[in-house]
CSV table of C-alpha atoms in Angstrom, one decimal:
chain,number,residue,atom,x,y,z
L,1,MET,CA,54.5,38.3,-6.8
L,2,LYS,CA,54.8,37.3,-10.2
L,3,GLY,CA,54.2,38.2,-13.7
L,4,TYR,CA,51.1,40.1,-14.8
L,5,LEU,CA,50.4,39.0,-18.4
L,6,ILE,CA,47.5,41.0,-19.7
L,7,ALA,CA,45.0,43.5,-18.1
L,8,ALA,CA,42.1,41.5,-19.4
L,9,LEU,CA,42.3,38.7,-21.9
L,10,PHE,CA,38.7,37.8,-22.5
L,11,SER,CA,35.4,38.8,-20.9
L,12,ILE,CA,34.1,36.0,-18.8
L,13,ILE,CA,30.5,35.0,-18.3
L,14,ALA,CA,29.4,36.3,-14.9
L,15,THR,CA,27.8,33.2,-13.5
L,16,LEU,CA,28.2,29.6,-14.5
L,17,GLY,CA,26.6,26.7,-12.6
L,18,ILE,CA,27.8,26.1,-9.1
L,19,THR,CA,28.2,22.5,-8.1
L,20,SER,CA,26.3,21.3,-5.1
L,21,CYS,CA,25.5,18.1,-3.2
L,22,ARG,CA,21.9,19.2,-2.9
L,23,PRO,CA,19.2,18.0,-5.4
L,24,THR,CA,17.8,20.6,-7.7
L,25,ALA,CA,14.7,22.3,-6.1
L,26,SER,CA,11.3,21.7,-7.7
L,27,ASN,CA,9.5,24.6,-9.2
L,28,GLY,CA,7.4,24.9,-6.0
L,29,ASP,CA,10.5,25.2,-3.9
L,30,ALA,CA,12.4,27.5,-6.2
L,31,THR,CA,11.5,30.8,-4.5
L,32,ARG,CA,12.4,29.4,-1.1
L,33,THR,CA,15.7,28.0,-2.4
L,34,ARG,CA,16.7,31.3,-3.9
L,35,GLN,CA,15.9,33.0,-0.6
L,36,GLU,CA,18.0,30.5,1.3
L,37,GLU,CA,20.9,30.9,-1.1
L,38,LYS,CA,21.0,34.6,-0.4
L,39,ARG,CA,21.9,33.8,3.2
L,40,ILE,CA,25.1,32.1,4.3
L,41,LYS,CA,26.1,30.6,7.6
L,42,THR,CA,28.8,32.5,9.4
L,43,PRO,CA,29.8,30.4,12.5
L,44,ALA,CA,33.2,32.1,12.6
L,45,ARG,CA,33.7,35.9,12.5
L,46,PHE,CA,37.0,37.0,10.9
L,47,ASN,CA,38.9,39.5,13.1
L,48,ARG,CA,40.5,42.1,10.8
L,49,ASP,CA,42.6,43.6,13.7
L,50,SER,CA,44.0,40.1,14.5
L,51,ALA,CA,45.0,39.7,10.8
L,52,TYR,CA,46.5,43.1,10.7
L,53,SER,CA,48.6,42.2,13.7
L,54,TYR,CA,49.8,39.1,11.9
L,55,VAL,CA,51.1,41.3,9.0
L,56,ARG,CA,52.9,43.5,11.6
L,57,ARG,CA,54.5,40.5,13.2
L,58,GLN,CA,55.9,39.3,10.0
L,59,LEU,CA,57.3,42.7,9.1
L,60,ALA,CA,59.2,42.7,12.4
L,61,PHE,CA,61.5,40.1,10.7
L,62,GLY,CA,62.3,42.6,7.9
L,63,PRO,CA,62.3,41.4,4.3
L,64,ARG,CA,61.8,37.6,4.2
L,65,VAL,CA,63.9,36.9,1.1
L,66,SER,CA,64.4,33.2,0.5
L,67,GLY,CA,67.7,32.0,2.0
L,68,THR,CA,68.0,34.9,4.5
L,69,GLU,CA,67.9,35.1,8.2
L,70,GLY,CA,64.7,37.1,8.1
L,71,ASN,CA,63.1,34.3,6.1
L,72,ARG,CA,64.3,31.6,8.5
L,73,LEU,CA,63.1,33.5,11.6
L,74,CYS,CA,59.7,34.2,10.0
L,75,ARG,CA,59.3,30.5,9.1
L,76,GLU,CA,60.0,29.5,12.7
L,77,TYR,CA,57.4,32.0,13.9
L,78,LEU,CA,54.8,30.7,11.4
L,79,VAL,CA,55.4,27.1,12.4
L,80,ASN,CA,54.9,28.0,16.1
L,81,GLU,CA,51.8,30.0,15.3
L,82,LEU,CA,50.2,27.1,13.4
L,83,ARG,CA,51.0,24.8,16.3
L,84,ARG,CA,49.6,27.3,18.8
L,85,HIS,CA,46.4,27.3,16.8
L,86,GLY,CA,46.0,23.6,17.1
L,87,ALA,CA,47.2,22.5,13.6
L,88,GLN,CA,48.4,18.9,13.3
L,89,ASN,CA,51.2,17.5,11.2
L,90,VAL,CA,53.0,20.8,11.0
L,91,ASN,CA,56.0,20.1,8.9
L,92,VAL,CA,58.6,22.1,6.9
L,93,GLN,CA,59.5,20.6,3.5
L,94,THR,CA,63.1,21.7,2.9
L,95,GLY,CA,64.9,21.7,-0.3
L,96,GLU,CA,67.0,23.7,-2.7
L,97,VAL,CA,66.0,25.4,-5.9
L,98,THR,CA,67.8,27.3,-8.6
L,99,ALA,CA,66.7,30.8,-9.5
L,100,PHE,CA,66.7,32.3,-13.0
L,101,ASN,CA,70.0,34.1,-12.3
L,102,GLY,CA,71.7,31.0,-11.1
L,103,ASP,CA,71.3,31.7,-7.3
L,104,ARG,CA,70.9,28.4,-5.3
L,105,LEU,CA,68.2,29.0,-2.8
L,106,PRO,CA,67.5,26.9,0.3
L,107,ILE,CA,63.7,26.8,0.8
L,108,GLY,CA,61.2,25.7,3.4
L,109,ASN,CA,57.6,25.1,2.6
L,110,ILE,CA,55.3,24.9,5.7
L,111,MET,CA,52.3,22.6,5.7
L,112,ALA,CA,49.8,22.0,8.4
L,113,SER,CA,46.5,20.1,8.7
L,114,TYR,CA,43.2,20.4,10.5
L,115,LYS,CA,41.1,17.2,10.8
L,116,PRO,CA,43.7,15.1,9.1
L,117,GLU,CA,41.6,12.0,9.5
L,118,ILE,CA,39.1,13.3,7.0
L,119,HIS,CA,39.7,12.1,3.5
L,120,ASP,CA,37.7,14.9,1.9
L,121,ARG,CA,40.0,18.0,2.0
L,122,ILE,CA,40.6,21.5,0.7
L,123,LEU,CA,43.9,23.3,0.5
L,124,LEU,CA,44.6,27.0,1.3
L,125,LEU,CA,47.9,28.5,0.5
L,126,ALA,CA,49.9,31.8,0.4
L,127,HIS,CA,53.6,32.7,0.0
L,128,TYR,CA,55.6,34.0,2.9
L,129,ASP,CA,58.8,35.1,1.2
L,130,THR,CA,59.4,38.5,-0.2
L,131,ARG,CA,61.0,39.9,-3.4
L,132,PRO,CA,64.8,40.6,-3.3
L,133,TRP,CA,64.4,43.8,-5.3
L,134,CYS,CA,62.1,46.7,-5.4
L,135,ASP,CA,62.4,46.6,-9.2
L,136,SER,CA,59.1,48.5,-9.8
L,137,ASP,CA,60.0,51.4,-7.6
L,138,GLN,CA,59.8,54.8,-9.3
L,139,ASN,CA,63.0,55.8,-7.7
L,140,GLU,CA,65.9,54.0,-9.4
L,141,GLU,CA,68.0,54.3,-6.2
L,142,ASN,CA,65.5,51.9,-4.5
L,143,ARG,CA,65.4,49.2,-7.1
L,144,LEU,CA,68.1,47.0,-5.6
L,145,LYS,CA,66.6,47.2,-2.1
L,146,PRO,CA,64.5,44.2,-0.9
L,147,VAL,CA,60.7,44.5,-0.7
L,148,LEU,CA,59.3,44.6,2.9
L,149,GLY,CA,56.3,42.7,1.6
L,150,ALA,CA,53.4,43.8,3.8
L,151,ASN,CA,50.9,43.1,1.1
L,152,ASP,CA,53.0,40.9,-1.3
L,153,GLY,CA,53.9,38.1,1.1
L,154,GLY,CA,52.5,39.3,4.4
L,155,SER,CA,48.7,39.7,3.7
L,156,GLY,CA,47.9,36.2,2.4
L,157,VAL,CA,49.8,34.6,5.3
L,158,ALA,CA,48.1,36.8,7.8
L,159,VAL,CA,44.7,35.9,6.6
L,160,LEU,CA,45.5,32.2,6.8
L,161,LEU,CA,46.8,32.5,10.3
L,162,GLU,CA,43.6,34.1,11.4
L,163,VAL,CA,41.7,31.4,9.5
L,164,ALA,CA,43.8,28.8,11.4
L,165,ARG,CA,42.8,30.4,14.7
L,166,HIS,CA,39.1,29.8,13.9
L,167,LEU,CA,39.7,26.3,12.6
L,168,ASN,CA,41.1,25.5,16.1
L,169,GLU,CA,38.1,27.0,17.8
L,170,THR,CA,35.3,25.8,15.5
L,171,GLU,CA,35.6,22.4,13.9
L,172,PRO,CA,35.3,22.5,10.1
L,173,PRO,CA,33.1,20.1,8.2
L,174,VAL,CA,35.9,19.1,5.9
L,175,GLY,CA,39.6,18.6,6.3
L,176,VAL,CA,41.7,21.7,5.7
L,177,ASP,CA,45.3,21.9,4.8
L,178,ILE,CA,47.3,25.1,5.0
L,179,LEU,CA,50.4,25.5,2.8
L,180,LEU,CA,52.8,28.5,3.2
L,181,VAL,CA,55.3,28.4,0.4
L,182,ASP,CA,58.7,29.9,0.0
L,183,ALA,CA,60.6,31.3,-3.0
L,184,GLU,CA,57.5,32.5,-4.9
L,185,ASP,CA,58.9,36.0,-5.5
L,186,TYR,CA,62.4,35.3,-6.9
L,187,GLY,CA,61.3,35.4,-10.5
L,188,GLN,CA,62.5,37.2,-13.6
L,189,ALA,CA,61.0,40.7,-14.0
L,190,SER,CA,60.7,40.5,-17.8
L,191,GLY,CA,59.7,38.1,-20.5
L,192,PHE,CA,56.6,36.8,-19.0
L,193,SER,CA,54.8,33.8,-20.6
L,194,THR,CA,51.8,31.7,-19.7
L,195,HIS,CA,54.1,29.3,-17.9
L,196,ASP,CA,57.0,31.4,-16.6
L,197,THR,CA,58.8,28.9,-14.4
L,198,SER,CA,61.2,31.5,-12.9
L,199,TRP,CA,58.4,32.3,-10.3
L,200,CYS,CA,56.8,30.1,-7.7
L,201,LEU,CA,59.8,28.0,-7.1
L,202,GLY,CA,58.7,26.8,-3.8
L,203,THR,CA,55.3,25.6,-5.1
L,204,GLN,CA,57.0,23.9,-8.1
L,205,TYR,CA,59.2,22.0,-5.6
L,206,TRP,CA,56.2,21.1,-3.5
L,207,VAL,CA,54.3,19.8,-6.5
L,208,GLU,CA,57.3,17.6,-7.5
L,209,ASN,CA,57.4,16.2,-3.9
L,210,MET,CA,53.7,16.4,-3.2
L,211,PRO,CA,52.6,14.8,0.2
L,212,TYR,CA,49.3,13.6,-1.2
L,213,PRO,CA,48.8,10.1,-2.7
L,214,ALA,CA,47.7,10.4,-6.3
L,215,ASP,CA,44.2,9.1,-5.4
L,216,SER,CA,43.8,11.5,-2.4
L,217,LEU,CA,44.3,15.0,-3.8
L,218,PRO,CA,42.4,17.9,-2.2
L,219,ARG,CA,39.0,18.7,-3.6
L,220,TYR,CA,40.4,22.1,-4.6
L,221,ALA,CA,42.8,24.8,-3.6
L,222,VAL,CA,42.4,28.5,-2.9
L,223,LEU,CA,45.5,30.8,-3.1
L,224,LEU,CA,45.5,34.2,-1.4
L,225,ASP,CA,48.0,36.7,-2.7
L,226,MET,CA,48.1,40.5,-2.2
L,227,VAL,CA,44.8,40.6,-0.5
L,228,GLY,CA,45.6,43.6,1.9
L,229,GLY,CA,45.8,46.6,-0.5
L,230,MET,CA,43.8,49.8,0.1
L,231,ASP,CA,40.2,49.2,-0.9
L,232,ALA,CA,41.4,46.1,-2.8
L,233,LYS,CA,39.0,44.7,-5.4
L,234,PHE,CA,39.4,41.0,-6.4
L,235,HIS,CA,38.5,40.3,-10.0
L,236,ARG,CA,38.2,36.9,-11.6
L,237,GLU,CA,41.8,35.9,-12.5
L,238,TYR,CA,42.1,34.5,-16.1
L,239,PHE,CA,43.9,31.2,-15.4
L,240,SER,CA,41.6,30.5,-12.5
L,241,ASP,CA,38.7,30.8,-14.8
L,242,GLN,CA,40.4,28.7,-17.5
L,243,ASN,CA,41.1,25.8,-15.2
L,244,ALA,CA,38.6,26.0,-12.3
L,245,SER,CA,35.7,28.3,-13.4
L,246,LYS,CA,33.2,26.5,-11.2
L,247,LEU,CA,35.3,27.1,-8.2
L,248,VAL,CA,35.6,30.8,-9.1
L,249,ASP,CA,31.8,30.9,-9.4
L,250,LYS,CA,31.5,29.3,-6.0
L,251,VAL,CA,33.9,31.5,-4.2
L,252,TRP,CA,32.6,34.7,-5.8
L,253,SER,CA,29.0,33.6,-4.9
L,254,VAL,CA,30.1,33.0,-1.2
L,255,ALA,CA,31.7,36.5,-1.2
L,256,ALA,CA,28.5,38.1,-2.5
L,257,ARG,CA,26.3,36.3,-0.1
L,258,SER,CA,28.7,37.3,2.7
L,259,GLY,CA,28.3,41.0,1.8
L,260,TYR,CA,31.5,41.5,-0.2
L,261,GLU,CA,30.2,41.8,-3.7
L,262,ASN,CA,31.8,45.3,-3.8
L,263,ARG,CA,35.2,43.6,-3.2
L,264,PHE,CA,34.8,40.4,-5.2
L,265,ILE,CA,34.1,41.8,-8.7
L,266,ASN,CA,32.4,39.3,-11.0
L,267,LYS,CA,34.3,40.4,-14.0
L,268,SER,CA,37.6,39.4,-15.6
L,269,GLY,CA,40.8,40.8,-14.1
L,270,GLY,CA,44.2,39.9,-15.5
L,271,ALA,CA,46.2,36.8,-16.2
L,272,VAL,CA,48.7,36.2,-13.4
L,273,VAL,CA,51.6,33.8,-13.2
L,274,ASP,CA,51.2,32.6,-9.6
L,275,ASP,CA,51.3,29.4,-7.5
L,276,HIS,CA,47.8,28.2,-8.6
L,277,ILE,CA,49.0,27.5,-12.1
L,278,PHE,CA,51.3,24.8,-11.0
L,279,LEU,CA,48.7,23.2,-8.7
L,280,ASN,CA,46.3,23.1,-11.6
L,281,ASP,CA,49.0,21.3,-13.7
L,282,ALA,CA,49.3,18.8,-10.9
L,283,GLY,CA,45.6,18.0,-11.0
L,284,ILE,CA,44.4,20.1,-8.1
L,285,PRO,CA,41.7,22.6,-9.2
L,286,ALA,CA,43.1,25.9,-7.9
L,287,ILE,CA,42.1,29.6,-8.1
L,288,ASP,CA,43.8,32.8,-7.1
L,289,ILE,CA,42.2,35.5,-5.0
L,290,ILE,CA,44.4,38.5,-5.9
L,291,GLU,CA,44.1,42.2,-6.6
L,292,SER,CA,45.0,42.2,-10.3
L,293,LYS,CA,43.0,45.2,-11.7
L,294,ASN,CA,43.8,48.1,-9.5
L,295,GLU,CA,41.8,51.3,-10.5
L,296,SER,CA,44.9,53.4,-10.5
L,297,THR,CA,47.4,51.1,-12.2
L,298,GLY,CA,45.2,48.7,-14.2
L,299,THR,CA,47.1,45.8,-12.8
L,300,PHE,CA,48.5,45.3,-9.3
L,301,ALA,CA,48.4,47.7,-6.4
L,302,PRO,CA,50.7,50.7,-6.7
L,303,THR,CA,52.9,49.4,-3.9
L,304,TRP,CA,53.8,46.2,-5.8
L,305,HIS,CA,57.5,45.5,-5.8
L,306,THR,CA,58.3,49.0,-4.3
L,307,THR,CA,59.5,50.4,-1.0
L,308,ASP,CA,55.9,51.4,-0.3
L,309,ASP,CA,54.8,47.9,0.4
L,310,THR,CA,54.6,48.6,4.1
L,311,LEU,CA,52.2,48.3,7.0
L,312,GLU,CA,50.8,51.8,6.4
L,313,ASN,CA,49.4,50.7,3.1
L,314,ILE,CA,47.6,47.7,4.4
L,315,ASP,CA,43.8,47.9,4.6
L,316,PRO,CA,42.3,45.8,7.4
L,317,SER,CA,38.9,45.8,5.6
L,318,SER,CA,40.5,44.1,2.6
L,319,LEU,CA,42.0,41.4,4.8
L,320,GLU,CA,38.5,40.9,6.3
L,321,ALA,CA,36.8,40.6,2.9
L,322,ALA,CA,39.2,37.9,1.8
L,323,GLY,CA,39.3,36.1,5.2
L,324,GLN,CA,35.6,36.1,5.9
L,325,THR,CA,34.9,34.8,2.4
L,326,VAL,CA,37.4,31.9,3.0
L,327,LEU,CA,35.9,31.1,6.4
L,328,ASN,CA,32.4,31.1,5.0
L,329,LEU,CA,33.5,28.9,2.1
L,330,ILE,CA,35.0,26.4,4.5
L,331,TYR,CA,32.1,26.3,7.0
L,332,ASN,CA,29.4,26.0,4.3
L,333,GLU,CA,31.1,23.0,2.6
L,334,ILE,CA,29.3,19.6,2.6
L,335,ARG,CA,31.6,16.7,3.2
L,336,CYS,CA,31.5,14.1,0.4
L,337,MET,CA,31.9,10.7,2.0
L,338,LYS,CA,34.1,8.1,0.4
């Protein structure tokens, strides 16, 4: 993925108010409410080994660069897996986009729904394509090779496939849409800006041809990107906080109450050009769960855009931290009737 803008732009207040459908507790109930809020329902247990196997299965197609056979075969596999896990309205939005270097890329964005009859919905997304070049590799001889994309491309998709398996087994309280986007990682490696449109081409195309009516947008969207790195820590991404800070508060609170406060760090990370920016522009509050402040690099994981982005560098416990948090977020939602 994408452009990393700044290691940390501003320090962000650790906790802002979290929206809730519940009335505020009276003083007499405050202690009990705080105790209840420390606990969280976990009706679905995320299987880290299953998610890891989904990463492995994607890698069997080789690099999944947009417009290649590996990309097409992986897309077919993902469509079949979503259908196998009971998703409805599984569709591939096809189109063509132009990359920064003039390449014309055929793309296919995959979308699937659970409980499509429910008006109140949330959107989960990840990108399944991989970068055409290992342009951050220390070895110059490797820089024109395509990235295998175990973490950057494989991990977010793997988490969402495991989430889909649970959505099929345990009915969610709200409608859930899953979007797997193409052509995220074909962007220009230099000259980042706050709105670098050379990245996230599939999401930009999806936004321009959005399947939602203007009055029926999802309540919010959660993007998962590079969530499988070794001992990955997820800091609060800058643009997520700028555009959807209450949602960041909510997700990081769910993570802490789920036992992952050592993974979801309630401090500012970096500013990342990623798919969530274009969803926010389209009116969908969206945040990015991403490792953006690695201890050894200060930014992304050391495998980012290198030949080392392989299965051996995927941490199943990182997949679990992201995946269980998303499951607990879903199953603790309260449907808002309309």
